[in-house]
mmCIF file of C-alpha atoms and ligand atoms in Angstrom:
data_model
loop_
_atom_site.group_PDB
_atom_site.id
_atom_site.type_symbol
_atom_site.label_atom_id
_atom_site.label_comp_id
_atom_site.label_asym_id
_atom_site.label_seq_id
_atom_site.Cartn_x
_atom_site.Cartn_y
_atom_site.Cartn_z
ATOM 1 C CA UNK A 270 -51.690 9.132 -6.911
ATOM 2 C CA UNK A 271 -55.110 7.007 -6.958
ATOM 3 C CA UNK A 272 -54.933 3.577 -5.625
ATOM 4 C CA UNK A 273 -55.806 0.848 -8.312
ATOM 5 C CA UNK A 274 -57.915 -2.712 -7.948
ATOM 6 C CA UNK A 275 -57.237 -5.760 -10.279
ATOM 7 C CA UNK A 276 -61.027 -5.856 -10.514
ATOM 8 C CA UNK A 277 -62.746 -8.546 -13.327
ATOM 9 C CA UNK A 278 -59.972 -8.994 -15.058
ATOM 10 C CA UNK A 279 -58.157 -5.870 -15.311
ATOM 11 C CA UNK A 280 -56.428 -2.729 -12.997
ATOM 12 C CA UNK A 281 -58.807 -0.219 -12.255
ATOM 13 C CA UNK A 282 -58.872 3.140 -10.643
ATOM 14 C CA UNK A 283 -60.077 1.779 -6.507
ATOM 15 C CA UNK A 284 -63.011 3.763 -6.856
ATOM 16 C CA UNK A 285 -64.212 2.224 -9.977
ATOM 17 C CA UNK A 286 -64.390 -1.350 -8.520
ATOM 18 C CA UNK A 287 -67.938 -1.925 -7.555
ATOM 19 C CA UNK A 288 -69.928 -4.878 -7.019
ATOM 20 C CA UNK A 289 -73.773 -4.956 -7.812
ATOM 21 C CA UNK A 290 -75.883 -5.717 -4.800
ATOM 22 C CA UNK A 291 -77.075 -9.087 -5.930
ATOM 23 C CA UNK A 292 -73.883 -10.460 -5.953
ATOM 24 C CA UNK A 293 -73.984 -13.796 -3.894
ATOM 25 C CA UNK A 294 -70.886 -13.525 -1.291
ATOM 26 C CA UNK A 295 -72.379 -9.891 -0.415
ATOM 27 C CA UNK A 296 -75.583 -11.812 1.159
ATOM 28 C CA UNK A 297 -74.130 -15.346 2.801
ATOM 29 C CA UNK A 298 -69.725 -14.239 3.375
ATOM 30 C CA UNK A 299 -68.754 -16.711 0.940
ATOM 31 C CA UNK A 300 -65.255 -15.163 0.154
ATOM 32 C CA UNK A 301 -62.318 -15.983 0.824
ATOM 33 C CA UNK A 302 -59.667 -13.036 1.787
ATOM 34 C CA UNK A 303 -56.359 -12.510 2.549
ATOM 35 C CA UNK A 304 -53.973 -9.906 4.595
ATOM 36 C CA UNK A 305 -50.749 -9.217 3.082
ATOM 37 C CA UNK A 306 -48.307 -6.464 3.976
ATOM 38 C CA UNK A 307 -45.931 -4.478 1.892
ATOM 39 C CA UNK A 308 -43.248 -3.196 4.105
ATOM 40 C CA UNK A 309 -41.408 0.513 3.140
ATOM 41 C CA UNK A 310 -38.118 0.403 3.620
ATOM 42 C CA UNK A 311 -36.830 3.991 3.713
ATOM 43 C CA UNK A 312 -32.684 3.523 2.963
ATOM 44 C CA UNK A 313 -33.573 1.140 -0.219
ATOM 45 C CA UNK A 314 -36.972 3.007 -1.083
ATOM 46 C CA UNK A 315 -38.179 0.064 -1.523
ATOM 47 C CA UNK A 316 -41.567 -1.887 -0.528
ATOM 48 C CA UNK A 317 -41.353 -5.299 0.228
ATOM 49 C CA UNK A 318 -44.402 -7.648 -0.024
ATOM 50 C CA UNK A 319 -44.054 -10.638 2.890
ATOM 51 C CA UNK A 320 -44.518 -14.071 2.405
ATOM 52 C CA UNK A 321 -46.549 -13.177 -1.092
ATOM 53 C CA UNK A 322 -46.216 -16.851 -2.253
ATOM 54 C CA UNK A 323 -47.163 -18.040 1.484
ATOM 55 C CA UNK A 324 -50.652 -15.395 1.551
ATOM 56 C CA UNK A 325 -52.315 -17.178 -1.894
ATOM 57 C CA UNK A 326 -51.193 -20.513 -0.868
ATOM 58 C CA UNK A 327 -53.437 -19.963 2.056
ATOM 59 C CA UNK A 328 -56.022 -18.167 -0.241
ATOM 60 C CA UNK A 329 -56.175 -21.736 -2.634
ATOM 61 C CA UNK A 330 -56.810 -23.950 0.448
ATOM 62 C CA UNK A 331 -59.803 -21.433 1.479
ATOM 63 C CA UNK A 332 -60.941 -21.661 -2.211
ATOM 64 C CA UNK A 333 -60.655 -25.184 -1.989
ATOM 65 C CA UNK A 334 -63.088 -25.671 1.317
ATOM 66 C CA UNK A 335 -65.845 -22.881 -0.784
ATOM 67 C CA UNK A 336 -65.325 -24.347 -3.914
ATOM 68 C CA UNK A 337 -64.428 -21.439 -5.786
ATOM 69 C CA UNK A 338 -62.356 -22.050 -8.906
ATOM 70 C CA UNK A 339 -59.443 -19.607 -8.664
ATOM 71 C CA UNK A 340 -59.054 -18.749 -12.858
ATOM 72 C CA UNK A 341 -55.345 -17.404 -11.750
ATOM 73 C CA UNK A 342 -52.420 -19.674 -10.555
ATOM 74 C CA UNK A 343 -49.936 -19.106 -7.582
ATOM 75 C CA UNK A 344 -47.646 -17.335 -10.049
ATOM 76 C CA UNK A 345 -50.322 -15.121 -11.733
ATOM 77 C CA UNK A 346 -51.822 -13.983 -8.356
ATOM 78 C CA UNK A 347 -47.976 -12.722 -7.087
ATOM 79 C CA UNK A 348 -47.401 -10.893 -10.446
ATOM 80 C CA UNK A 349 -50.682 -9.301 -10.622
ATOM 81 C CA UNK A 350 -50.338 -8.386 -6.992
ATOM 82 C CA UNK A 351 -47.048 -6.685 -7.577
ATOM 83 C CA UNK A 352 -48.219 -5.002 -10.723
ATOM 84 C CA UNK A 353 -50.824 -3.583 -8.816
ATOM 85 C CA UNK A 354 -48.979 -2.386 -6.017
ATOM 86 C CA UNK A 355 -46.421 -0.720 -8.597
ATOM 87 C CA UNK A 356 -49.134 1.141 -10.200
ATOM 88 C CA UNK A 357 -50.082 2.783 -7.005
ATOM 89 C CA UNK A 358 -46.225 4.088 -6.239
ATOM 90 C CA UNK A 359 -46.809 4.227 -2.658
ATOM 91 C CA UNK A 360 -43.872 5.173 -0.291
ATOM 92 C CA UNK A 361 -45.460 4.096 2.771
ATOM 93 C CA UNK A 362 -46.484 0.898 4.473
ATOM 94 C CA UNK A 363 -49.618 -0.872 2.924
ATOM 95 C CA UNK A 364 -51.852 -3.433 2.938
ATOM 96 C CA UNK A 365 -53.055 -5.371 0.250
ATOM 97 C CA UNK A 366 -56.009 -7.179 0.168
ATOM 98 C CA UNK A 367 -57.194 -10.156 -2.098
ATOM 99 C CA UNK A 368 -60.479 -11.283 -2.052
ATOM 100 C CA UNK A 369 -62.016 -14.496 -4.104
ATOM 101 C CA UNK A 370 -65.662 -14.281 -4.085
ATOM 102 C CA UNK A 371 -69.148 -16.037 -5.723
ATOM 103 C CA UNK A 372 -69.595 -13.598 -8.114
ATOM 104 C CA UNK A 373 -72.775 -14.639 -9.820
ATOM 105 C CA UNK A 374 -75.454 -11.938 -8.737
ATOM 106 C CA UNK A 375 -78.462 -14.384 -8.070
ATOM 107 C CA UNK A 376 -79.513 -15.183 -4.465
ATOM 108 C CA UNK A 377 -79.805 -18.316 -2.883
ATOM 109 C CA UNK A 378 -77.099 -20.364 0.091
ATOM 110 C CA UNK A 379 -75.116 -22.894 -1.733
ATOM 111 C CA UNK A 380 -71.471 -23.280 -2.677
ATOM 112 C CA UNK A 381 -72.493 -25.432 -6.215
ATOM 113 C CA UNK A 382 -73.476 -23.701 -9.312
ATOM 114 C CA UNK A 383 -71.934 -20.343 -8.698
ATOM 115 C CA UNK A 384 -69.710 -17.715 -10.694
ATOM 116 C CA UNK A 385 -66.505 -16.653 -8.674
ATOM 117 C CA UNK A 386 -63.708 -14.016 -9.477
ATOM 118 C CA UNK A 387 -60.642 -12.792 -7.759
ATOM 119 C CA UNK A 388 -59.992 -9.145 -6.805
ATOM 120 C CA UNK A 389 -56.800 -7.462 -4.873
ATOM 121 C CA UNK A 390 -56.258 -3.408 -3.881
ATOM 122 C CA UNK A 391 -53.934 -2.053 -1.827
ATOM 123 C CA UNK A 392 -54.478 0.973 0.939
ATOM 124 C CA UNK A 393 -51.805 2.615 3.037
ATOM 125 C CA UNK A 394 -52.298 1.672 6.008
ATOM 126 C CA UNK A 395 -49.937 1.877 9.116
ATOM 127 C CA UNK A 396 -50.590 0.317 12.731
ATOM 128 C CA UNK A 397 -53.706 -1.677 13.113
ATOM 129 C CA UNK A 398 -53.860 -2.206 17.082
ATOM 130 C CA UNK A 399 -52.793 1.300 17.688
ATOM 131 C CA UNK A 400 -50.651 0.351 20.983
ATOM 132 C CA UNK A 401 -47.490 -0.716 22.023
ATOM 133 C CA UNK A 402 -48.697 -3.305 24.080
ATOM 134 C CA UNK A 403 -52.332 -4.185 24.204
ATOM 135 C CA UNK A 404 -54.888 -4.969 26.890
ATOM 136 C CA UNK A 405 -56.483 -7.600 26.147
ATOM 137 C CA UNK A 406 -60.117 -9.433 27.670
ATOM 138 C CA UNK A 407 -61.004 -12.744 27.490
ATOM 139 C CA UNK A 408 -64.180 -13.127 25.127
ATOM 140 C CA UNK A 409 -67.459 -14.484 26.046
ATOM 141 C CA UNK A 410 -67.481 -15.267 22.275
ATOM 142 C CA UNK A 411 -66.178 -18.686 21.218
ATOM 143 C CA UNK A 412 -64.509 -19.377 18.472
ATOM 144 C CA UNK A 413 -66.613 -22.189 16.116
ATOM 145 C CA UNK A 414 -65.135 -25.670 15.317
ATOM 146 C CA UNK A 415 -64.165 -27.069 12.264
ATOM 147 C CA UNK A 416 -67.527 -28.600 11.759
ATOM 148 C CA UNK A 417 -69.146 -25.298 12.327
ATOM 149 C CA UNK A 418 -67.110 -22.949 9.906
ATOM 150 C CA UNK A 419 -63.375 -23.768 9.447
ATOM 151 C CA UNK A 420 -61.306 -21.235 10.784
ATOM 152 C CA UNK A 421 -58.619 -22.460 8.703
ATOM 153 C CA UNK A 422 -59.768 -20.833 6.198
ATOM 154 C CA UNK A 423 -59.880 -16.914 6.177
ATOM 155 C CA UNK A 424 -63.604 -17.232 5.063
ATOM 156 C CA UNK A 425 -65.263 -13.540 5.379
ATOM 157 C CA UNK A 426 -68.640 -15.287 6.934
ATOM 158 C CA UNK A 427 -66.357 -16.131 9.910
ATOM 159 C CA UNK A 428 -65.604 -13.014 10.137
ATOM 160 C CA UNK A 429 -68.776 -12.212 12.006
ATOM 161 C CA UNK A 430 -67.561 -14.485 14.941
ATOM 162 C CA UNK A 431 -64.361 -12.424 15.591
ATOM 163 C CA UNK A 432 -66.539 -8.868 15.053
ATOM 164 C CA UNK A 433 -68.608 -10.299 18.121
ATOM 165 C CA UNK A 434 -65.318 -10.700 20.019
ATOM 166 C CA UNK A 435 -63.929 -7.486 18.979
ATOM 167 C CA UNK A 436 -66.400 -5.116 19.508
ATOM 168 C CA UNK A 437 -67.292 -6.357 22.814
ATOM 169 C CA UNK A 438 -63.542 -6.371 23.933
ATOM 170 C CA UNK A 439 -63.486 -2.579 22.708
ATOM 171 C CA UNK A 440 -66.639 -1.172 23.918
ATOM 172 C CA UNK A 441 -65.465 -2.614 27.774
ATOM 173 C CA UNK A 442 -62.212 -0.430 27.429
ATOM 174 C CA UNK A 443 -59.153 -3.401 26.014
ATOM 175 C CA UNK A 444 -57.443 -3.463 22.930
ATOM 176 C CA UNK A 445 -58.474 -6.817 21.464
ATOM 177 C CA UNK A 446 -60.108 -10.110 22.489
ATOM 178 C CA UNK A 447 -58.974 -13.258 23.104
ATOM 179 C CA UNK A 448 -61.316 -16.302 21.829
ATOM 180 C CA UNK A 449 -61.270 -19.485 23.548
ATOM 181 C CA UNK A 450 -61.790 -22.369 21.427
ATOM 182 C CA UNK A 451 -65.111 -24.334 21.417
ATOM 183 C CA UNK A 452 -63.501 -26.690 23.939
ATOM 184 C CA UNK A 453 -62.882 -24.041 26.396
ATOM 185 C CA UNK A 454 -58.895 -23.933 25.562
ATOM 186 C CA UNK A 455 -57.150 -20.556 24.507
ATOM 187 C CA UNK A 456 -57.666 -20.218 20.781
ATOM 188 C CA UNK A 457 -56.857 -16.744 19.177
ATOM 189 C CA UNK A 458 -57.038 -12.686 19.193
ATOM 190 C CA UNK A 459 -59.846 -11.374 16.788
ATOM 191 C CA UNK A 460 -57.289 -10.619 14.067
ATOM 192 C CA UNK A 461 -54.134 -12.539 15.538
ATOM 193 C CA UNK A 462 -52.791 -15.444 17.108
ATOM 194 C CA UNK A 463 -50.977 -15.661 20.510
ATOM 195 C CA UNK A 464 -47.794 -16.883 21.944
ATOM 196 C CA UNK A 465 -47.241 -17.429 25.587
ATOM 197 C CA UNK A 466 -43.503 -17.344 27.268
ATOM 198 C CA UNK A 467 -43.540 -20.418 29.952
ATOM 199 C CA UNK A 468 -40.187 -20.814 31.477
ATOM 200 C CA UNK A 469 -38.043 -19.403 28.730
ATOM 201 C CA UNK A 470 -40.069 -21.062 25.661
ATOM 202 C CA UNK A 471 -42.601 -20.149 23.883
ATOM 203 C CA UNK A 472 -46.320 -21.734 23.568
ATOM 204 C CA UNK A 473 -48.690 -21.452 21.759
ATOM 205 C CA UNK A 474 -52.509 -22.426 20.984
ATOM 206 C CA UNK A 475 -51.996 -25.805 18.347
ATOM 207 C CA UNK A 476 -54.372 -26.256 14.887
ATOM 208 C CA UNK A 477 -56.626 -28.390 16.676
ATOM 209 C CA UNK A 478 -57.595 -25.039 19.094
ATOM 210 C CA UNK A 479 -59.752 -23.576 16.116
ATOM 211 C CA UNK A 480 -56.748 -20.881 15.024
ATOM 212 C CA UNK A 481 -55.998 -19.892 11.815
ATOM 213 C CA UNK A 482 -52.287 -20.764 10.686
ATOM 214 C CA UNK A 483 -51.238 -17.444 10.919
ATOM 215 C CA UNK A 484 -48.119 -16.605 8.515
ATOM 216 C CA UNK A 485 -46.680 -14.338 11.051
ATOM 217 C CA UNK A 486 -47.121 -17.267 13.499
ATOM 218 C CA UNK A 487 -45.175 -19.551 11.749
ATOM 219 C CA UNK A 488 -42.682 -16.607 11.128
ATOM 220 C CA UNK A 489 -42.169 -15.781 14.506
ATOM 221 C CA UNK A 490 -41.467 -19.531 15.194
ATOM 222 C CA UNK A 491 -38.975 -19.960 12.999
ATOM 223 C CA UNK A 492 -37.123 -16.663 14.307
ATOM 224 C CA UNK A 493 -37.494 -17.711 17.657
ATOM 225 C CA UNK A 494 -36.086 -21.318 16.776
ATOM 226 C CA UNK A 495 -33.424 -20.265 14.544
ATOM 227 C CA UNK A 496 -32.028 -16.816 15.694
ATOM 228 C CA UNK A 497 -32.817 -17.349 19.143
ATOM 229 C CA UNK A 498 -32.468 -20.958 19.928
ATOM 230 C CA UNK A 499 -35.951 -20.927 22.027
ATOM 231 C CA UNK A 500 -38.237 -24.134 22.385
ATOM 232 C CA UNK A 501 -41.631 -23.792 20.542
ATOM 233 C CA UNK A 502 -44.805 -25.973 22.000
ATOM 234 C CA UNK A 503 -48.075 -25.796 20.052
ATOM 235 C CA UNK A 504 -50.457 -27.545 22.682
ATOM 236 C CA UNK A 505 -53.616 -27.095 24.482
ATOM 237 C CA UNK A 506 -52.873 -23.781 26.109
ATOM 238 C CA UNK A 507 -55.538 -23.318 29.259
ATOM 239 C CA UNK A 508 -56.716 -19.991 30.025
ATOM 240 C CA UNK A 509 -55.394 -20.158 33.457
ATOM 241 C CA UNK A 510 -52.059 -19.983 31.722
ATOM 242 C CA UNK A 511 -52.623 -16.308 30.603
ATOM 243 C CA UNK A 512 -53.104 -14.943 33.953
ATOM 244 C CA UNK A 513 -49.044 -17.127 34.956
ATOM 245 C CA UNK A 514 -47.467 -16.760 31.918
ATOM 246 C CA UNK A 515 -44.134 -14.139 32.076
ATOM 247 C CA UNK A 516 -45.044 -13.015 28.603
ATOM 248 C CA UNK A 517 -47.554 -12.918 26.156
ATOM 249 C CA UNK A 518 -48.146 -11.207 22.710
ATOM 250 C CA UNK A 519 -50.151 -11.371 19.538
ATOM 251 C CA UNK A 520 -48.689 -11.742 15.768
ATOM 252 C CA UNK A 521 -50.671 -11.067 13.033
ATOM 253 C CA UNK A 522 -49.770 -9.401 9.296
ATOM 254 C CA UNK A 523 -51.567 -6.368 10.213
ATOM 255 C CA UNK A 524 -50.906 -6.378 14.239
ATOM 256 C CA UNK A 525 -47.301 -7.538 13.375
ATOM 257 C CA UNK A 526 -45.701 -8.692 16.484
ATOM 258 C CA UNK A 527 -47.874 -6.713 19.479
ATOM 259 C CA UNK A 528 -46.846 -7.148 23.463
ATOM 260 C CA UNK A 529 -49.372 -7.990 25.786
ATOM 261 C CA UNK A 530 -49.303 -6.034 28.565
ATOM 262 C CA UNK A 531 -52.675 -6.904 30.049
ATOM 263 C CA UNK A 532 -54.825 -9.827 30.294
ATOM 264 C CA UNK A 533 -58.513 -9.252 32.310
ATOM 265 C CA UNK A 534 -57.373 -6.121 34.227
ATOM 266 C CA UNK A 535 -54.544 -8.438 35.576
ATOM 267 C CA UNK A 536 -50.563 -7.455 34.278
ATOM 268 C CA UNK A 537 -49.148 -9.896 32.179
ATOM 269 C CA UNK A 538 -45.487 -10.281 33.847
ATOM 270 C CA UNK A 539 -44.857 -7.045 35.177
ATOM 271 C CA UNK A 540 -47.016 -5.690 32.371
ATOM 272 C CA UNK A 541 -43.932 -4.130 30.398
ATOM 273 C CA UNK A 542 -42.681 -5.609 27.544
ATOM 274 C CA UNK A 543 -40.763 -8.734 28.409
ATOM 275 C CA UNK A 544 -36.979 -9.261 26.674
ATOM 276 C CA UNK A 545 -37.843 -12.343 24.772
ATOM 277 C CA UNK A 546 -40.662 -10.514 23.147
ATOM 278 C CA UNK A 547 -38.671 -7.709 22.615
ATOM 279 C CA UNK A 548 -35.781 -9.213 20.634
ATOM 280 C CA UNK A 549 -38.274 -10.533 18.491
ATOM 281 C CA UNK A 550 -40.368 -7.803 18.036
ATOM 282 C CA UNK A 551 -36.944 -6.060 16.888
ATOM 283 C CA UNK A 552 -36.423 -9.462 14.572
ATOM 284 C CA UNK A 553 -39.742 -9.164 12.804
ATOM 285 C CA UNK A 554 -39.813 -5.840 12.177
ATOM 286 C CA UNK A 555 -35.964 -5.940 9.935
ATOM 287 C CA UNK A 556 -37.212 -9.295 8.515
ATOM 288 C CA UNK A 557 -40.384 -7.978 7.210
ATOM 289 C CA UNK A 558 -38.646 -4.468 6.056
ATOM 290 C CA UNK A 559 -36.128 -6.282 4.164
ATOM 291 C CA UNK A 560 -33.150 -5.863 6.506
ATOM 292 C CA UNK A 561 -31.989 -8.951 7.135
ATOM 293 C CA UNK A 562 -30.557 -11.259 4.618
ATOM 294 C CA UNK A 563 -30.677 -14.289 5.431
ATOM 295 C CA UNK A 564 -34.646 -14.084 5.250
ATOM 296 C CA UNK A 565 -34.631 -11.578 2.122
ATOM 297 C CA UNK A 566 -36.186 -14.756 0.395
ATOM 298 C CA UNK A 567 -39.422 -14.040 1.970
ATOM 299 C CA UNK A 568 -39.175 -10.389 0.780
ATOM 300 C CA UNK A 569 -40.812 -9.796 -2.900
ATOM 301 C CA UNK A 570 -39.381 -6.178 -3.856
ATOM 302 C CA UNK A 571 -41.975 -4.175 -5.435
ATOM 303 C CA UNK A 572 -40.456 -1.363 -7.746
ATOM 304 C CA UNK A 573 -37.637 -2.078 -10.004
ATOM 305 C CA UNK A 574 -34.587 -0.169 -9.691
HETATM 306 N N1 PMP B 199 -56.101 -15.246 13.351
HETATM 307 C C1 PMP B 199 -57.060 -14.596 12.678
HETATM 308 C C2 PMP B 199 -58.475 -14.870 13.039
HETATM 309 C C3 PMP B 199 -56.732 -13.669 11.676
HETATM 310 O O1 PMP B 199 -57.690 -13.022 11.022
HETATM 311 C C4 PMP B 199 -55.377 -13.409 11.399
HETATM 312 C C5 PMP B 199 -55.003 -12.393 10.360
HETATM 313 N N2 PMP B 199 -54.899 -12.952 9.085
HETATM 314 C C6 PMP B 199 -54.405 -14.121 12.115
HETATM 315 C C7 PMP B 199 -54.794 -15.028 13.081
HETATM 316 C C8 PMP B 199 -52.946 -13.934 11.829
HETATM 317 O O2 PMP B 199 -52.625 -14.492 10.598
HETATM 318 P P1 PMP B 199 -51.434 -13.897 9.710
HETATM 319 O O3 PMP B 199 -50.238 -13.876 10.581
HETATM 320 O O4 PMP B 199 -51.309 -14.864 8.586
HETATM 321 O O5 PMP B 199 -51.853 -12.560 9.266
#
């Protein structure tokens, strides 16, 4: 079974959706993309897309700072999405992702008087950091401040910032990076954002630390408020922090909920995977899989029955 693209208007065999190599967001990473998971669950053969609704409400407030006229509204972009994913008949975890892009192939940096479209595929695709619990470096790589590039926005330029971070973390031997934010203050993972267990609660980095609002971040909160009655402080996290916190792990669509067992060759806790982290690591993962109803709302179900 091929993979499809909703590519210029219509689905599309994956391999048939090709750009020409004028076209504008190729040369200066002026998209804006998204990371959505659909989640197979095996009793209800069923995938479940998370937080759809949540993923292009982001994707308008990036199109907003780029000033790219989405032609497809919130409702559009979740049916076309499912459509898509339908057409595919995967049985298998996957990732979908949306990308709205200047389109017009001429050359030239500018945001004004530019063509832009909206694409989406979807790709099986299983565990991104391929751990259970990652090591983890701190980067010499800063994130950039809202008067620099955003990082609100998931704006594919930025992207180059966090493929700094990455590939330095990886080629000395951890997992994934941690950025510090322009200020010096811990910001975020390359692909993730991070939560901190300080006496029984959990902290995190705030906006103002030059994170991106991560869905899964604001997921996890409300699971850890809700189901397990914890205390949730978005400050100013310092890095010193890190090294004393009792936990620590990353959440991101595609790194879901990942323990931290190691921060700068120095054990996080007792570098196994702390309880707090666990139970909601366990939380996430029947939330996301459409196992738990009282959060089924957030579950779109893909094929009809
Ligand atoms: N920070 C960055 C830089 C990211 O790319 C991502 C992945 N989208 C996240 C955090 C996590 O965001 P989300 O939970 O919405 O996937």
């Amino acid at each position: 079974m091929p993979s499809y693209a909703f590519f210029q208007g219509k689905f599309v065999p994956l391999a048939e959706a090709k750009i020409g190599v004028m076209t504008n967001a190729l040369h200066y990473g002026c998209a804006i993309f998204e990371g959505i998971r659909g989640n197979w669950n095996e009793e209800k053969k069923q995938i479940y897309i998370f937080r759809l609704k949540e993923h292009y409400r982001r994707m308008q407030d990036g199109c907003r700072l780029l000033q790219i006229e989405l032609q497809y509204s919130l409702d559009k972009l979740c049916q076309i999405t499912v459509e898509m994913v339908q057409k595919g008949d995967f049985q298998e975890d996957i990732y979908i992702r949306p990308l709205a892009y200047k389109s017009s192939e001429a050359l030239g940096v500018r945001l004004h008087d530019l063509e832009s479209d909206f694409l989406v595929f979807a790709i099986p695709w299983g565990r991104y950091l391929d751990v259970d619990k990652a090591r983890c470096a701190v980067s010499s790589w800063r994130r950039p401040d809202d008067n620099t590039i955003p990082p609100q926005g998931k704006i594919t330029g930025i992207y180059v910032n966090n493929a700094f971070a990455k590939t330095e973390a990886v080629s000395n031997n951890f997992d994934e990076a941690i950025m510090l934010s322009p200020d010096g203050h811990v910001s975020e993972g390359s692909g993730e954002n991070i939560f901190l267990v300080i006496d029984g609660r959990l902290v995190t980095p705030a906006g103002y630390s030059s994170i991106l609002m991560g869905i899964t971040r604001d997921t996890v909160i409300k699971l850890a408020q809700n189901e397990l009655g914890l205390e949730v402080t978005e400050r100013l996290v310092d890095r010193s922090e890190l090294y004393t916190a009792q936990e620590c792990f990353m959440t991101g669509t595609a790194a879901h909920l990942t323990p931290i067992a190691e921060i700068d060759n120095r054990k996080v806790g007792d570098g196994e995977i702390g309880p707090i982290t666990a139970k909601l690591q366990k939380l996430y993962s029947d939330v996301i899989r459409g196992r738990n109803a009282k959060y089924i709302d957030w579950c779109t179900p893909v094929y009809k029955k």
